[in-house]
């Protein structure tokens, strides 16, 4: 099936309940990263379109927040049902624009739907407080209220799930939204918009602006006085800029930024479990997730055995386009991404690292890169400091627990961290000592709607998912009732 044949493949912006062209009629190309073929031409929204969308969201806010939580729950549930009913179609659309294997793309749709379902349920649990008053004849109340219009700027690595993860809590608590999906992957967001409309979510509550004019549209979203909150997933550099731009109008911000996740394997680890966890953590989405293991710190006694087993498992991974049966690893998103991975590997090899497997582009060409395991990676290698965002596992040897913790925390980032050990005392010590928002102990893939997702240090601010996820979209109001 061609993307043009799917009723969910929408090529126009969703503004105030209508699918519309960009105001200046321009469009841009969305291509399949596996082979560069055209997937669709999509409306290229302008700053003026962003302005219209923000006003639509602002106009829709009073009625949307005035609905009962139960009514919003019903609408979100309906939306979730529609998403799951179209899981295969949405997954195929996603695989076409993003490149990840079909099974992984379909799993992402279910992952995104889990956020809609969760926040549909949470909508009815936004409790305030009645606090013992300091003065007789008074009542002290704390109310939770939706912040208003929110802007979501979403990434290409999870084009559906990250949109759902941001919009669902916002809508659940009564906020309205304007979304700017990544230029590489706008179709999944637009398809979610089409289903939200079909579910009965009113006009203006959810607006989606595909655009290649990222700076221009981003500037409106981050500086407009009617936008009260921005949620962004992407690089730390862009996160800093968004925070600066939002500062002028004192916006609330949630930033889910870069990481440099350590993956520590202690001598006492279950070797097979560590290798399985490493494959999941490192090679999921071709290594293009913010929580992918970026540095493998392996204790001397288990180093060779772990390295060899990991290299064997990585080499066995089937690389190819999304729709080829049995494919486990897709292409990288772009030539630019490929060039970055190549440069980081060349730097490490040039400084003395050795490739146990991979270390080069894949013979399939395009933006495919071989699953790679590098050993004896020296401390000066750039890829130990930078987010690789590719299927490359660099291994560093360490001797003691203290050294592992020191190396793990020697980063400006603090999103995810993983470690494998069967010593219960060590498990507690290391879990406490690690500076990260998410810690996987004897597990390599830990994201789940039930748990808070977000980083410390320069990996971000705020949490998504879990019962804490709604707080990002709420203001507290203290009401002092006197004269009682
Ligand atoms: C991300 O890479 O930003 C999200 C990954 C996840 O939810 O596991």
Short mmCIF file of C-alpha atoms in Angstrom, two decimals, residues 283-458:
data_model
loop_
_atom_site.label_atom_id
_atom_site.label_comp_id
_atom_site.label_asym_id
_atom_site.label_seq_id
_atom_site.Cartn_x
_atom_site.Cartn_y
_atom_site.Cartn_z
CA UNK A 283 20.29 -1.34 18.87
CA UNK A 284 16.57 -0.52 19.28
CA UNK A 285 15.57 1.97 16.58
CA UNK A 286 19.10 1.60 15.09
CA UNK A 287 20.49 3.22 18.21
CA UNK A 288 18.42 6.33 17.68
CA UNK A 289 16.72 6.78 21.04
CA UNK A 290 17.60 9.25 23.77
CA UNK A 291 17.86 6.38 26.25
CA UNK A 292 20.06 4.09 24.14
CA UNK A 293 23.17 2.88 25.95
CA UNK A 294 25.97 5.15 24.75
CA UNK A 295 28.95 3.87 26.76
CA UNK A 296 29.52 0.31 27.91
CA UNK A 297 31.59 0.13 31.09
CA UNK A 298 32.60 -3.47 31.61
CA UNK A 299 34.50 -4.88 34.59
CA UNK A 300 37.85 -6.48 33.75
CA UNK A 301 36.90 -10.03 34.77
CA UNK A 302 33.95 -10.26 32.37
CA UNK A 303 35.16 -7.84 29.69
CA UNK A 304 36.32 -10.30 27.00
CA UNK A 305 33.41 -12.71 27.45
CA UNK A 306 30.87 -9.88 27.28
CA UNK A 307 32.57 -8.22 24.31
CA UNK A 308 32.68 -11.42 22.28
CA UNK A 309 29.07 -12.40 23.02
CA UNK A 310 27.81 -8.91 22.30
CA UNK A 311 29.72 -8.77 19.01
CA UNK A 312 28.32 -12.16 18.02
CA UNK A 313 24.74 -11.08 18.79
CA UNK A 314 25.16 -7.71 17.06
CA UNK A 315 26.64 -9.30 13.94
CA UNK A 316 23.65 -11.64 13.72
CA UNK A 317 21.20 -8.74 13.58
CA UNK A 318 19.47 -8.50 10.22
CA UNK A 319 19.76 -5.05 8.66
CA UNK A 320 17.40 -3.83 5.95
CA UNK A 321 14.36 -1.79 4.96
CA UNK A 322 11.29 -1.77 7.19
CA UNK A 323 9.12 -4.06 5.10
CA UNK A 324 11.63 -6.84 4.47
CA UNK A 325 10.66 -9.90 6.52
CA UNK A 326 12.84 -10.57 9.55
CA UNK A 327 14.59 -7.19 9.54
CA UNK A 328 15.76 -6.10 13.00
CA UNK A 329 17.65 -2.91 12.22
CA UNK A 330 16.62 -0.19 9.80
CA UNK A 331 18.54 2.71 8.26
CA UNK A 332 19.66 5.88 10.01
CA UNK A 333 17.35 8.82 9.52
CA UNK A 334 19.58 10.82 7.14
CA UNK A 335 22.94 11.16 5.42
CA UNK A 336 23.85 13.73 8.06
CA UNK A 337 23.18 11.21 10.83
CA UNK A 338 25.25 8.62 8.96
CA UNK A 339 28.15 11.04 8.53
CA UNK A 340 28.10 11.80 12.27
CA UNK A 341 28.24 8.11 13.21
CA UNK A 342 31.02 7.50 10.69
CA UNK A 343 33.05 10.40 12.05
CA UNK A 344 32.65 9.25 15.68
CA UNK A 345 33.73 5.69 14.82
CA UNK A 346 36.69 6.96 12.74
CA UNK A 347 37.76 9.12 15.68
CA UNK A 348 37.61 6.16 18.11
CA UNK A 349 39.45 3.82 15.73
CA UNK A 350 42.05 6.50 15.06
CA UNK A 351 42.67 6.78 18.81
CA UNK A 352 43.27 3.06 19.27
CA UNK A 353 39.83 1.37 19.54
CA UNK A 354 39.29 -1.89 17.64
CA UNK A 355 36.09 -3.05 15.90
CA UNK A 356 35.06 -6.56 16.95
CA UNK A 357 32.23 -6.34 14.46
CA UNK A 358 31.04 -3.63 12.06
CA UNK A 359 32.76 -0.27 12.09
CA UNK A 360 31.59 0.85 8.65
CA UNK A 361 28.61 1.60 6.43
CA UNK A 362 26.48 -1.40 5.62
CA UNK A 363 26.83 -2.97 2.16
CA UNK A 364 23.12 -2.25 1.61
CA UNK A 365 24.14 1.35 0.98
CA UNK A 366 21.95 4.39 1.64
CA UNK A 367 21.99 5.34 5.30
CA UNK A 368 22.39 1.78 6.58
CA UNK A 369 25.20 1.30 9.11
CA UNK A 370 26.58 -1.98 10.40
CA UNK A 371 25.81 -3.00 13.98
CA UNK A 372 29.16 -2.20 15.57
CA UNK A 373 31.01 -3.22 18.71
CA UNK A 374 34.24 -1.37 19.53
CA UNK A 375 36.64 -2.57 22.21
CA UNK A 376 39.51 -0.94 24.10
CA UNK A 377 37.97 2.47 23.49
CA UNK A 378 40.27 5.12 24.99
CA UNK A 379 38.97 7.79 27.34
CA UNK A 380 39.69 10.54 24.79
CA UNK A 381 37.34 9.04 22.16
CA UNK A 382 34.68 11.55 21.26
CA UNK A 383 31.86 8.99 21.28
CA UNK A 384 32.21 8.54 25.02
CA UNK A 385 31.13 12.14 25.46
CA UNK A 386 28.68 12.65 22.63
CA UNK A 387 25.36 10.99 21.98
CA UNK A 388 26.11 8.57 19.13
CA UNK A 389 22.52 8.06 17.93
CA UNK A 390 23.58 5.07 15.88
CA UNK A 391 24.15 1.32 16.22
CA UNK A 392 27.62 1.55 17.77
CA UNK A 393 28.56 0.04 21.15
CA UNK A 394 31.88 1.33 22.56
CA UNK A 395 33.32 -0.79 25.39
CA UNK A 396 35.53 0.59 28.16
CA UNK A 397 37.23 -1.58 30.79
CA UNK A 398 37.07 -0.77 34.52
CA UNK A 399 38.36 -2.40 37.71
CA UNK A 400 36.29 -1.31 40.73
CA UNK A 401 32.72 -0.29 41.60
CA UNK A 402 33.91 3.20 42.60
CA UNK A 403 35.60 3.63 39.23
CA UNK A 404 32.45 2.52 37.40
CA UNK A 405 30.32 5.06 39.28
CA UNK A 406 32.85 7.82 38.70
CA UNK A 407 32.99 7.09 34.96
CA UNK A 408 29.21 6.75 34.70
CA UNK A 409 28.63 10.12 36.35
CA UNK A 410 31.39 11.92 34.46
CA UNK A 411 28.96 13.43 31.99
CA UNK A 412 26.92 16.59 31.72
CA UNK A 413 23.95 14.36 30.85
CA UNK A 414 21.79 12.27 33.13
CA UNK A 415 18.89 10.69 31.29
CA UNK A 416 19.15 6.89 31.44
CA UNK A 417 21.65 4.47 32.98
CA UNK A 418 21.78 0.69 33.12
CA UNK A 419 23.75 -1.80 35.13
CA UNK A 420 23.92 -5.54 35.52
CA UNK A 421 24.84 -7.17 38.82
CA UNK A 422 23.48 -9.94 41.03
CA UNK A 423 24.87 -8.54 44.26
CA UNK A 424 21.93 -7.01 46.14
CA UNK A 425 24.13 -4.66 48.17
CA UNK A 426 25.82 -3.38 45.02
CA UNK A 427 22.45 -3.04 43.28
CA UNK A 428 21.27 -0.62 45.97
CA UNK A 429 24.55 1.28 46.19
CA UNK A 430 24.88 1.82 42.47
CA UNK A 431 21.19 2.59 41.86
CA UNK A 432 21.47 5.34 44.51
CA UNK A 433 24.81 6.69 43.31
CA UNK A 434 24.03 6.99 39.62
CA UNK A 435 23.05 10.45 38.39
CA UNK A 436 20.20 9.72 35.99
CA UNK A 437 16.44 10.11 35.73
CA UNK A 438 15.93 6.47 34.73
CA UNK A 439 17.93 3.48 35.93
CA UNK A 440 17.61 -0.03 34.54
CA UNK A 441 18.92 -2.72 36.88
CA UNK A 442 19.40 -6.00 35.02
CA UNK A 443 17.11 -4.61 32.28
CA UNK A 444 18.03 -2.82 29.07
CA UNK A 445 14.63 -1.53 27.91
CA UNK A 446 12.65 0.09 30.70
CA UNK A 447 10.39 2.81 29.25
CA UNK A 448 6.78 2.34 30.32
CA UNK A 449 3.75 4.58 30.61
CA UNK A 450 3.45 3.78 34.33
CA UNK A 451 6.91 5.19 35.12
CA UNK A 452 8.17 8.80 34.99
CA UNK A 453 10.39 9.49 31.98
CA UNK A 454 12.87 12.37 32.07
CA UNK A 455 16.39 13.39 32.92
CA UNK A 456 18.57 15.22 35.41
CA UNK A 457 21.52 17.57 34.76
CA UNK A 458 21.57 18.72 31.12
#
